[in-house]
Amino acid sequence: MKLTPSDALSGVVRSTVDTAHGKVQFRSAGMAPKVTHVLLHGIGSASASWAFQLGAAVGRSDIRVLAWDAPGYGRSTHLPMDGPSAQDYAERLWSWLDALYVNEPVVLAGHSLGALMAASATRLRPQAVSRLVLLAPARGYGDAPLAERERVVQGRLSNLQQLGPAGMAKARAAAMLSPGAAPALQEAVRETMAQIDPAGYAQAVQMLGQGQLGQDLQTVACPVSVASGEADTVTPPANCDAVAHDAAVKRISLGPVGHACPLEAAEAVNEWLGLPALGEME
């Protein structure tokens, strides 16, 4: 029997912690005394998108994995401004990890929009990140012409307003995976996207519009890995190649998988993150 995302999360703990700037909800797995990995999800997602990475840590005494629900997602407190920057999310990230007394360098991984947060966080506290992993990274539109930025931002906000979270999940979830993705993965993506908070999503869209991943990567001194799937239509291979170029590395191909690569290419992603395999994955 193949493992589903729901199965993988069955032994994972979900918690909420008070920080200096509001609450952060997160999932955690593993029993190592120190946190080893911190995982940041994308714009239409949540901590559940890391099901197979979290599940791999359950019961392990050598690793401890945390995956947050970003500000405005789940029960995490929204950021106070309408148009936050990647740095605003990064500052909330460190506030969260400070509240958990994480004081040794971690492997910091960001998927899609989470890559912008992760790179900014690494710029803010370079000594706190041992390795930066960017999966299907969103580059942001801060360098794009104003008309393109406005088109992207207004297009996403209009979709949300017209369809609502459930309707948007129904319309967009298929684009997150390759055409051959298993039904259990399709359902997991739809379910997670349908639960987004409209206000939190709107803030994230504004951040995407002004994000400049390449600029932050110029300041990163720790090892960087960039990986994505060949069937990704959200952040296509050419876009991810450009991110890899900014980081002065070669993009890692995860094979014929779509944008939600932590789910669809779980074995390969776990390998690149330095996490154990998780049985037979679907």
PDB file of C-alpha atoms in Angstrom:
ATOM      1  CA  MET A   1       0.000   0.000   0.000  1.00  0.00           C
ATOM      2  CA  LYS A   2       1.400   3.375  -0.988  1.00  0.00           C
ATOM      3  CA  LEU A   3       1.727   6.139   1.561  1.00  0.00           C
ATOM      4  CA  THR A   4      -0.545   9.182   1.087  1.00  0.00           C
ATOM      5  CA  PRO A   5       0.128  12.694   2.425  1.00  0.00           C
ATOM      6  CA  SER A   6      -2.544  12.135   5.053  1.00  0.00           C
ATOM      7  CA  ASP A   7      -0.801   8.936   6.177  1.00  0.00           C
ATOM      8  CA  ALA A   8       2.550  10.734   6.360  1.00  0.00           C
ATOM      9  CA  LEU A   9       1.128  13.436   8.631  1.00  0.00           C
ATOM     10  CA  SER A  10      -0.459  10.995  11.055  1.00  0.00           C
ATOM     11  CA  GLY A  11       2.509  11.029  13.435  1.00  0.00           C
ATOM     12  CA  VAL A  12       3.303  14.724  13.018  1.00  0.00           C
ATOM     13  CA  VAL A  13       2.571  17.220  15.806  1.00  0.00           C
ATOM     14  CA  ARG A  14       0.805  20.525  15.067  1.00  0.00           C
ATOM     15  CA  SER A  15       1.391  23.339  17.552  1.00  0.00           C
ATOM     16  CA  THR A  16       1.019  27.078  18.019  1.00  0.00           C
ATOM     17  CA  VAL A  17       3.555  29.290  19.794  1.00  0.00           C
ATOM     18  CA  ASP A  18       3.366  32.908  20.930  1.00  0.00           C
ATOM     19  CA  THR A  19       6.181  35.039  19.552  1.00  0.00           C
ATOM     20  CA  ALA A  20       7.162  38.663  20.130  1.00  0.00           C
ATOM     21  CA  HIS A  21       5.010  39.571  17.094  1.00  0.00           C
ATOM     22  CA  GLY A  22       2.026  37.228  17.220  1.00  0.00           C
ATOM     23  CA  LYS A  23       1.209  33.545  17.021  1.00  0.00           C
ATOM     24  CA  VAL A  24       2.797  31.057  14.636  1.00  0.00           C
ATOM     25  CA  GLN A  25       1.229  27.676  13.918  1.00  0.00           C
ATOM     26  CA  PHE A  26       3.573  24.932  12.754  1.00  0.00           C
ATOM     27  CA  ARG A  27       4.072  21.218  12.333  1.00  0.00           C
ATOM     28  CA  SER A  28       7.041  19.370  13.817  1.00  0.00           C
ATOM     29  CA  ALA A  29       8.514  15.885  13.706  1.00  0.00           C
ATOM     30  CA  GLY A  30      11.631  14.181  14.986  1.00  0.00           C
ATOM     31  CA  MET A  31      13.204  13.912  18.423  1.00  0.00           C
ATOM     32  CA  ALA A  32      16.695  15.358  17.964  1.00  0.00           C
ATOM     33  CA  PRO A  33      17.617  17.812  20.724  1.00  0.00           C
ATOM     34  CA  LYS A  34      18.234  20.539  18.142  1.00  0.00           C
ATOM     35  CA  VAL A  35      16.157  21.604  15.147  1.00  0.00           C
ATOM     36  CA  THR A  36      17.889  20.484  11.947  1.00  0.00           C
ATOM     37  CA  HIS A  37      15.493  21.553   9.153  1.00  0.00           C
ATOM     38  CA  VAL A  38      13.015  24.419   8.716  1.00  0.00           C
ATOM     39  CA  LEU A  39      10.572  24.284   5.782  1.00  0.00           C
ATOM     40  CA  LEU A  40       8.654  27.217   4.255  1.00  0.00           C
ATOM     41  CA  HIS A  41       5.612  26.597   2.021  1.00  0.00           C
ATOM     42  CA  GLY A  42       4.353  28.432  -1.057  1.00  0.00           C
ATOM     43  CA  ILE A  43       1.556  30.922  -1.699  1.00  0.00           C
ATOM     44  CA  GLY A  44      -1.418  28.572  -2.165  1.00  0.00           C
ATOM     45  CA  SER A  45      -0.268  26.067   0.370  1.00  0.00           C
ATOM     46  CA  ALA A  46       0.523  25.467   4.045  1.00  0.00           C
ATOM     47  CA  SER A  47       2.689  23.311   6.286  1.00  0.00           C
ATOM     48  CA  ALA A  48       0.801  20.214   5.085  1.00  0.00           C
ATOM     49  CA  SER A  49       2.587  20.525   1.740  1.00  0.00           C
ATOM     50  CA  TRP A  50       5.680  19.127   3.486  1.00  0.00           C
ATOM     51  CA  ALA A  51       3.855  15.937   4.535  1.00  0.00           C
ATOM     52  CA  PHE A  52       6.486  13.529   3.234  1.00  0.00           C
ATOM     53  CA  GLN A  53       9.396  15.510   4.626  1.00  0.00           C
ATOM     54  CA  LEU A  54       7.790  15.751   8.055  1.00  0.00           C
ATOM     55  CA  GLY A  55       6.715  12.116   7.955  1.00  0.00           C
ATOM     56  CA  ALA A  56      10.287  11.051   7.268  1.00  0.00           C
ATOM     57  CA  ALA A  57      11.355  12.560  10.597  1.00  0.00           C
ATOM     58  CA  VAL A  58       8.724  10.872  12.777  1.00  0.00           C
ATOM     59  CA  GLY A  59      10.393   8.755  15.434  1.00  0.00           C
ATOM     60  CA  ARG A  60      13.931   9.773  14.413  1.00  0.00           C
ATOM     61  CA  SER A  61      16.366  10.792  17.117  1.00  0.00           C
ATOM     62  CA  ASP A  62      18.900  12.355  14.737  1.00  0.00           C
ATOM     63  CA  ILE A  63      16.720  15.006  13.067  1.00  0.00           C
ATOM     64  CA  ARG A  64      14.000  17.487  14.001  1.00  0.00           C
ATOM     65  CA  VAL A  65      11.964  19.141  11.262  1.00  0.00           C
ATOM     66  CA  LEU A  66       9.737  22.207  11.559  1.00  0.00           C
ATOM     67  CA  ALA A  67       7.318  23.486   8.900  1.00  0.00           C
ATOM     68  CA  TRP A  68       5.425  26.688   9.591  1.00  0.00           C
ATOM     69  CA  ASP A  69       2.112  28.050   8.486  1.00  0.00           C
ATOM     70  CA  ALA A  70       3.276  31.455   7.268  1.00  0.00           C
ATOM     71  CA  PRO A  71       1.736  34.662   8.658  1.00  0.00           C
ATOM     72  CA  GLY A  72      -1.886  34.798   7.520  1.00  0.00           C
ATOM     73  CA  TYR A  73      -2.066  31.027   7.002  1.00  0.00           C
ATOM     74  CA  GLY A  74      -3.716  28.586   9.381  1.00  0.00           C
ATOM     75  CA  ARG A  75      -3.771  30.131  12.840  1.00  0.00           C
ATOM     76  CA  SER A  76      -0.628  32.199  12.306  1.00  0.00           C
ATOM     77  CA  THR A  77      -1.104  35.914  12.972  1.00  0.00           C
ATOM     78  CA  HIS A  78      -1.260  38.130   9.890  1.00  0.00           C
ATOM     79  CA  LEU A  79       1.487  40.638   9.251  1.00  0.00           C
ATOM     80  CA  PRO A  80       0.422  44.193  10.196  1.00  0.00           C
ATOM     81  CA  MET A  81       0.885  45.788   6.757  1.00  0.00           C
ATOM     82  CA  ASP A  82      -1.178  45.351   3.562  1.00  0.00           C
ATOM     83  CA  GLY A  83       1.854  44.998   1.287  1.00  0.00           C
ATOM     84  CA  PRO A  84       4.525  43.080   3.184  1.00  0.00           C
ATOM     85  CA  SER A  85       7.981  42.396   1.801  1.00  0.00           C
ATOM     86  CA  ALA A  86       9.932  39.154   1.910  1.00  0.00           C
ATOM     87  CA  GLN A  87      11.897  40.671   4.782  1.00  0.00           C
ATOM     88  CA  ASP A  88       8.702  41.128   6.805  1.00  0.00           C
ATOM     89  CA  TYR A  89       8.063  37.389   6.548  1.00  0.00           C
ATOM     90  CA  ALA A  90      11.725  36.675   7.295  1.00  0.00           C
ATOM     91  CA  GLU A  91      11.605  38.761  10.456  1.00  0.00           C
ATOM     92  CA  ARG A  92       8.512  36.870  11.618  1.00  0.00           C
ATOM     93  CA  LEU A  93      10.347  33.611  10.841  1.00  0.00           C
ATOM     94  CA  TRP A  94      13.225  34.481  13.145  1.00  0.00           C
ATOM     95  CA  SER A  95      10.812  35.680  15.799  1.00  0.00           C
ATOM     96  CA  TRP A  96       9.177  32.237  15.649  1.00  0.00           C
ATOM     97  CA  LEU A  97      12.451  30.343  15.831  1.00  0.00           C
ATOM     98  CA  ASP A  98      13.649  32.573  18.673  1.00  0.00           C
ATOM     99  CA  ALA A  99      10.474  31.692  20.582  1.00  0.00           C
ATOM    100  CA  LEU A 100      11.364  28.018  20.123  1.00  0.00           C
ATOM    101  CA  TYR A 101      14.965  28.627  21.266  1.00  0.00           C
ATOM    102  CA  VAL A 102      16.451  27.469  17.981  1.00  0.00           C
ATOM    103  CA  ASN A 103      20.051  28.611  18.356  1.00  0.00           C
ATOM    104  CA  GLU A 104      22.080  26.414  16.017  1.00  0.00           C
ATOM    105  CA  PRO A 105      22.306  26.669  12.206  1.00  0.00           C
ATOM    106  CA  VAL A 106      19.551  24.892  10.271  1.00  0.00           C
ATOM    107  CA  VAL A 107      18.930  23.688   6.754  1.00  0.00           C
ATOM    108  CA  LEU A 108      16.403  26.249   5.523  1.00  0.00           C
ATOM    109  CA  ALA A 109      14.191  25.186   2.612  1.00  0.00           C
ATOM    110  CA  GLY A 110      11.683  27.324   0.738  1.00  0.00           C
ATOM    111  CA  HIS A 111       9.208  26.102  -1.854  1.00  0.00           C
ATOM    112  CA  SER A 112       7.880  28.548  -4.459  1.00  0.00           C
ATOM    113  CA  LEU A 113       7.014  31.795  -2.614  1.00  0.00           C
ATOM    114  CA  GLY A 114       8.740  30.310   0.433  1.00  0.00           C
ATOM    115  CA  ALA A 115      12.031  30.630  -1.463  1.00  0.00           C
ATOM    116  CA  LEU A 116      11.728  34.417  -1.280  1.00  0.00           C
ATOM    117  CA  MET A 117      11.179  34.214   2.469  1.00  0.00           C
ATOM    118  CA  ALA A 118      14.038  31.762   2.943  1.00  0.00           C
ATOM    119  CA  ALA A 119      16.562  33.813   0.973  1.00  0.00           C
ATOM    120  CA  SER A 120      15.615  36.986   2.827  1.00  0.00           C
ATOM    121  CA  ALA A 121      15.880  35.174   6.152  1.00  0.00           C
ATOM    122  CA  THR A 122      19.335  33.925   5.221  1.00  0.00           C
ATOM    123  CA  ARG A 123      20.393  37.465   4.347  1.00  0.00           C
ATOM    124  CA  LEU A 124      19.178  38.701   7.737  1.00  0.00           C
ATOM    125  CA  ARG A 125      20.920  35.992   9.787  1.00  0.00           C
ATOM    126  CA  PRO A 126      23.589  34.303   7.668  1.00  0.00           C
ATOM    127  CA  GLN A 127      25.118  32.607  10.698  1.00  0.00           C
ATOM    128  CA  ALA A 128      21.809  30.824  11.445  1.00  0.00           C
ATOM    129  CA  VAL A 129      21.554  28.947   8.123  1.00  0.00           C
ATOM    130  CA  SER A 130      23.900  26.096   7.276  1.00  0.00           C
ATOM    131  CA  ARG A 131      22.376  25.482   3.841  1.00  0.00           C
ATOM    132  CA  LEU A 132      19.680  27.126   1.738  1.00  0.00           C
ATOM    133  CA  VAL A 133      17.479  24.891  -0.418  1.00  0.00           C
ATOM    134  CA  LEU A 134      15.165  26.481  -3.003  1.00  0.00           C
ATOM    135  CA  LEU A 135      12.528  24.198  -4.513  1.00  0.00           C
ATOM    136  CA  ALA A 136      10.619  25.428  -7.582  1.00  0.00           C
ATOM    137  CA  PRO A 137      11.512  28.958  -6.470  1.00  0.00           C
ATOM    138  CA  ALA A 138       9.402  32.005  -7.276  1.00  0.00           C
ATOM    139  CA  ARG A 139      11.690  34.849  -8.322  1.00  0.00           C
ATOM    140  CA  GLY A 140       9.225  37.626  -7.537  1.00  0.00           C
ATOM    141  CA  TYR A 141       8.294  40.488  -9.845  1.00  0.00           C
ATOM    142  CA  GLY A 142      10.181  43.330  -8.197  1.00  0.00           C
ATOM    143  CA  ASP A 143      12.490  43.611 -11.215  1.00  0.00           C
ATOM    144  CA  ALA A 144       9.665  43.394 -13.766  1.00  0.00           C
ATOM    145  CA  PRO A 145       8.075  46.406 -15.489  1.00  0.00           C
ATOM    146  CA  LEU A 146       5.326  48.019 -13.456  1.00  0.00           C
ATOM    147  CA  ALA A 147       2.615  46.889 -15.885  1.00  0.00           C
ATOM    148  CA  GLU A 148       3.644  43.247 -15.535  1.00  0.00           C
ATOM    149  CA  ARG A 149       3.769  43.472 -11.744  1.00  0.00           C
ATOM    150  CA  GLU A 150       0.298  44.959 -11.641  1.00  0.00           C
ATOM    151  CA  ARG A 151      -1.026  42.336 -14.067  1.00  0.00           C
ATOM    152  CA  VAL A 152       0.247  39.483 -11.900  1.00  0.00           C
ATOM    153  CA  VAL A 153      -0.932  40.942  -8.605  1.00  0.00           C
ATOM    154  CA  GLN A 154      -4.355  42.035  -9.837  1.00  0.00           C
ATOM    155  CA  GLY A 155      -4.873  38.787 -11.720  1.00  0.00           C
ATOM    156  CA  ARG A 156      -4.320  36.684  -8.609  1.00  0.00           C
ATOM    157  CA  LEU A 157      -6.422  38.945  -6.419  1.00  0.00           C
ATOM    158  CA  SER A 158      -9.249  38.939  -8.956  1.00  0.00           C
ATOM    159  CA  ASN A 159      -9.213  35.144  -9.125  1.00  0.00           C
ATOM    160  CA  LEU A 160      -9.461  34.956  -5.361  1.00  0.00           C
ATOM    161  CA  GLN A 161     -12.287  37.477  -5.220  1.00  0.00           C
ATOM    162  CA  GLN A 162     -14.265  35.798  -7.998  1.00  0.00           C
ATOM    163  CA  LEU A 163     -13.739  32.172  -7.025  1.00  0.00           C
ATOM    164  CA  GLY A 164     -13.035  32.158  -3.298  1.00  0.00           C
ATOM    165  CA  PRO A 165     -10.528  29.702  -1.787  1.00  0.00           C
ATOM    166  CA  ALA A 166     -12.536  26.568  -2.632  1.00  0.00           C
ATOM    167  CA  GLY A 167     -13.203  27.669  -6.205  1.00  0.00           C
ATOM    168  CA  MET A 168      -9.600  28.704  -6.718  1.00  0.00           C
ATOM    169  CA  ALA A 169      -8.424  25.340  -5.406  1.00  0.00           C
ATOM    170  CA  LYS A 170     -10.710  23.542  -7.849  1.00  0.00           C
ATOM    171  CA  ALA A 171      -9.494  25.685 -10.749  1.00  0.00           C
ATOM    172  CA  ARG A 172      -5.777  25.847  -9.978  1.00  0.00           C
ATOM    173  CA  ALA A 173      -4.819  22.702  -8.068  1.00  0.00           C
ATOM    174  CA  ALA A 174      -4.258  20.621 -11.197  1.00  0.00           C
ATOM    175  CA  ALA A 175      -1.619  23.093 -12.391  1.00  0.00           C
ATOM    176  CA  MET A 176       0.449  22.338  -9.293  1.00  0.00           C
ATOM    177  CA  LEU A 177       1.155  18.757 -10.377  1.00  0.00           C
ATOM    178  CA  SER A 178       2.093  16.868 -13.510  1.00  0.00           C
ATOM    179  CA  PRO A 179      -0.756  15.316 -15.529  1.00  0.00           C
ATOM    180  CA  GLY A 180       0.155  11.863 -14.243  1.00  0.00           C
ATOM    181  CA  ALA A 181       0.170  12.706 -10.539  1.00  0.00           C
ATOM    182  CA  ALA A 182      -1.630  10.273  -8.259  1.00  0.00           C
ATOM    183  CA  PRO A 183      -5.218  11.139  -7.201  1.00  0.00           C
ATOM    184  CA  ALA A 184      -4.173  11.265  -3.533  1.00  0.00           C
ATOM    185  CA  LEU A 185      -1.683  14.030  -4.341  1.00  0.00           C
ATOM    186  CA  GLN A 186      -4.259  15.944  -6.364  1.00  0.00           C
ATOM    187  CA  GLU A 187      -6.709  15.783  -3.476  1.00  0.00           C
ATOM    188  CA  ALA A 188      -4.041  16.865  -0.952  1.00  0.00           C
ATOM    189  CA  VAL A 189      -3.189  19.937  -3.030  1.00  0.00           C
ATOM    190  CA  ARG A 190      -6.863  20.858  -3.479  1.00  0.00           C
ATOM    191  CA  GLU A 191      -7.659  20.411   0.189  1.00  0.00           C
ATOM    192  CA  THR A 192      -4.760  22.566   1.354  1.00  0.00           C
ATOM    193  CA  MET A 193      -5.418  25.340  -1.170  1.00  0.00           C
ATOM    194  CA  ALA A 194      -9.122  25.433  -0.289  1.00  0.00           C
ATOM    195  CA  GLN A 195      -8.235  26.314   3.301  1.00  0.00           C
ATOM    196  CA  ILE A 196      -6.247  29.472   2.582  1.00  0.00           C
ATOM    197  CA  ASP A 197      -7.260  32.661   4.373  1.00  0.00           C
ATOM    198  CA  PRO A 198      -8.137  35.334   1.783  1.00  0.00           C
ATOM    199  CA  ALA A 199      -6.453  38.154   3.709  1.00  0.00           C
ATOM    200  CA  GLY A 200      -3.270  36.139   4.243  1.00  0.00           C
ATOM    201  CA  TYR A 201      -3.211  35.124   0.587  1.00  0.00           C
ATOM    202  CA  ALA A 202      -3.673  38.746  -0.508  1.00  0.00           C
ATOM    203  CA  GLN A 203      -0.680  39.796   1.595  1.00  0.00           C
ATOM    204  CA  ALA A 204       1.407  37.018   0.059  1.00  0.00           C
ATOM    205  CA  VAL A 205       0.400  38.133  -3.436  1.00  0.00           C
ATOM    206  CA  GLN A 206       1.616  41.643  -2.661  1.00  0.00           C
ATOM    207  CA  MET A 207       4.915  40.216  -1.466  1.00  0.00           C
ATOM    208  CA  LEU A 208       5.257  38.204  -4.678  1.00  0.00           C
ATOM    209  CA  GLY A 209       4.710  41.381  -6.676  1.00  0.00           C
ATOM    210  CA  GLN A 210       7.642  43.172  -5.071  1.00  0.00           C
ATOM    211  CA  GLY A 211       9.944  40.209  -4.383  1.00  0.00           C
ATOM    212  CA  GLN A 212      13.502  40.154  -5.735  1.00  0.00           C
ATOM    213  CA  LEU A 213      14.986  36.735  -5.082  1.00  0.00           C
ATOM    214  CA  GLY A 214      18.091  37.356  -7.184  1.00  0.00           C
ATOM    215  CA  GLN A 215      19.003  40.396  -5.120  1.00  0.00           C
ATOM    216  CA  ASP A 216      18.921  38.454  -1.850  1.00  0.00           C
ATOM    217  CA  LEU A 217      20.870  35.559  -3.344  1.00  0.00           C
ATOM    218  CA  GLN A 218      23.762  37.905  -4.105  1.00  0.00           C
ATOM    219  CA  THR A 219      24.370  38.226  -0.363  1.00  0.00           C
ATOM    220  CA  VAL A 220      24.106  34.523   0.557  1.00  0.00           C
ATOM    221  CA  ALA A 221      27.389  32.905   1.516  1.00  0.00           C
ATOM    222  CA  CYS A 222      26.206  29.470   2.673  1.00  0.00           C
ATOM    223  CA  PRO A 223      25.792  26.530   0.255  1.00  0.00           C
ATOM    224  CA  VAL A 224      22.704  26.894  -1.952  1.00  0.00           C
ATOM    225  CA  SER A 225      20.747  24.225  -3.857  1.00  0.00           C
ATOM    226  CA  VAL A 226      18.086  24.954  -6.480  1.00  0.00           C
ATOM    227  CA  ALA A 227      15.809  22.139  -7.679  1.00  0.00           C
ATOM    228  CA  SER A 228      12.607  21.835  -9.681  1.00  0.00           C
ATOM    229  CA  GLY A 229      10.606  19.486 -11.892  1.00  0.00           C
ATOM    230  CA  GLU A 230      10.581  19.382 -15.671  1.00  0.00           C
ATOM    231  CA  ALA A 231       6.760  19.472 -15.810  1.00  0.00           C
ATOM    232  CA  ASP A 232       6.479  22.589 -13.646  1.00  0.00           C
ATOM    233  CA  THR A 233       4.305  25.175 -15.412  1.00  0.00           C
ATOM    234  CA  VAL A 234       4.168  27.607 -12.471  1.00  0.00           C
ATOM    235  CA  THR A 235       7.916  28.183 -12.132  1.00  0.00           C
ATOM    236  CA  PRO A 236       9.146  26.600 -15.387  1.00  0.00           C
ATOM    237  CA  PRO A 237      12.631  25.061 -15.677  1.00  0.00           C
ATOM    238  CA  ALA A 238      13.993  28.118 -17.515  1.00  0.00           C
ATOM    239  CA  ASN A 239      12.915  30.396 -14.657  1.00  0.00           C
ATOM    240  CA  CYS A 240      14.508  28.092 -12.102  1.00  0.00           C
ATOM    241  CA  ASP A 241      17.669  27.933 -14.215  1.00  0.00           C
ATOM    242  CA  ALA A 242      17.827  31.723 -13.901  1.00  0.00           C
ATOM    243  CA  VAL A 243      17.534  31.453 -10.111  1.00  0.00           C
ATOM    244  CA  ALA A 244      20.314  28.874 -10.086  1.00  0.00           C
ATOM    245  CA  HIS A 245      22.441  31.223 -12.186  1.00  0.00           C
ATOM    246  CA  ASP A 246      21.873  33.992  -9.627  1.00  0.00           C
ATOM    247  CA  ALA A 247      23.047  31.592  -6.924  1.00  0.00           C
ATOM    248  CA  ALA A 248      26.051  30.503  -9.029  1.00  0.00           C
ATOM    249  CA  VAL A 249      24.944  26.855  -8.977  1.00  0.00           C
ATOM    250  CA  LYS A 250      23.401  24.398 -11.431  1.00  0.00           C
ATOM    251  CA  ARG A 251      19.725  23.591 -11.101  1.00  0.00           C
ATOM    252  CA  ILE A 252      18.919  20.067  -9.952  1.00  0.00           C
ATOM    253  CA  SER A 253      16.249  18.330 -12.024  1.00  0.00           C
ATOM    254  CA  LEU A 254      13.669  16.414 -10.011  1.00  0.00           C
ATOM    255  CA  GLY A 255      12.382  14.622 -13.093  1.00  0.00           C
ATOM    256  CA  PRO A 256       8.983  14.796 -14.822  1.00  0.00           C
ATOM    257  CA  VAL A 257       7.080  16.320 -11.894  1.00  0.00           C
ATOM    258  CA  GLY A 258       5.081  19.503 -11.439  1.00  0.00           C
ATOM    259  CA  HIS A 259       5.284  22.512  -9.148  1.00  0.00           C
ATOM    260  CA  ALA A 260       4.303  20.749  -5.908  1.00  0.00           C
ATOM    261  CA  CYS A 261       7.580  18.846  -5.928  1.00  0.00           C
ATOM    262  CA  PRO A 262       7.821  18.208  -2.155  1.00  0.00           C
ATOM    263  CA  LEU A 263       4.768  15.998  -2.647  1.00  0.00           C
ATOM    264  CA  GLU A 264       5.261  14.645  -6.154  1.00  0.00           C
ATOM    265  CA  ALA A 265       9.049  14.129  -5.976  1.00  0.00           C
ATOM    266  CA  ALA A 266       9.231  13.386  -2.269  1.00  0.00           C
ATOM    267  CA  GLU A 267      12.041  10.839  -2.458  1.00  0.00           C
ATOM    268  CA  ALA A 268      14.305  13.132  -4.468  1.00  0.00           C
ATOM    269  CA  VAL A 269      13.453  16.164  -2.338  1.00  0.00           C
ATOM    270  CA  ASN A 270      14.157  14.245   0.856  1.00  0.00           C
ATOM    271  CA  GLU A 271      17.507  13.164  -0.547  1.00  0.00           C
ATOM    272  CA  TRP A 272      18.518  16.742  -1.394  1.00  0.00           C
ATOM    273  CA  LEU A 273      17.363  17.973   2.001  1.00  0.00           C
ATOM    274  CA  GLY A 274      19.355  15.277   3.777  1.00  0.00           C
ATOM    275  CA  LEU A 275      16.213  13.590   5.126  1.00  0.00           C
ATOM    276  CA  PRO A 276      15.575   9.831   5.184  1.00  0.00           C
ATOM    277  CA  ALA A 277      13.382   8.068   2.651  1.00  0.00           C
ATOM    278  CA  LEU A 278       9.782   7.491   3.661  1.00  0.00           C
ATOM    279  CA  GLY A 279       8.781   4.005   2.608  1.00  0.00           C
ATOM    280  CA  GLU A 280       6.858   3.712  -0.631  1.00  0.00           C
ATOM    281  CA  MET A 281       5.554   7.119  -1.553  1.00  0.00           C
ATOM    282  CA  GLU A 282       2.596   7.983  -3.694  1.00  0.00           C
TER     283      GLU A 282
END
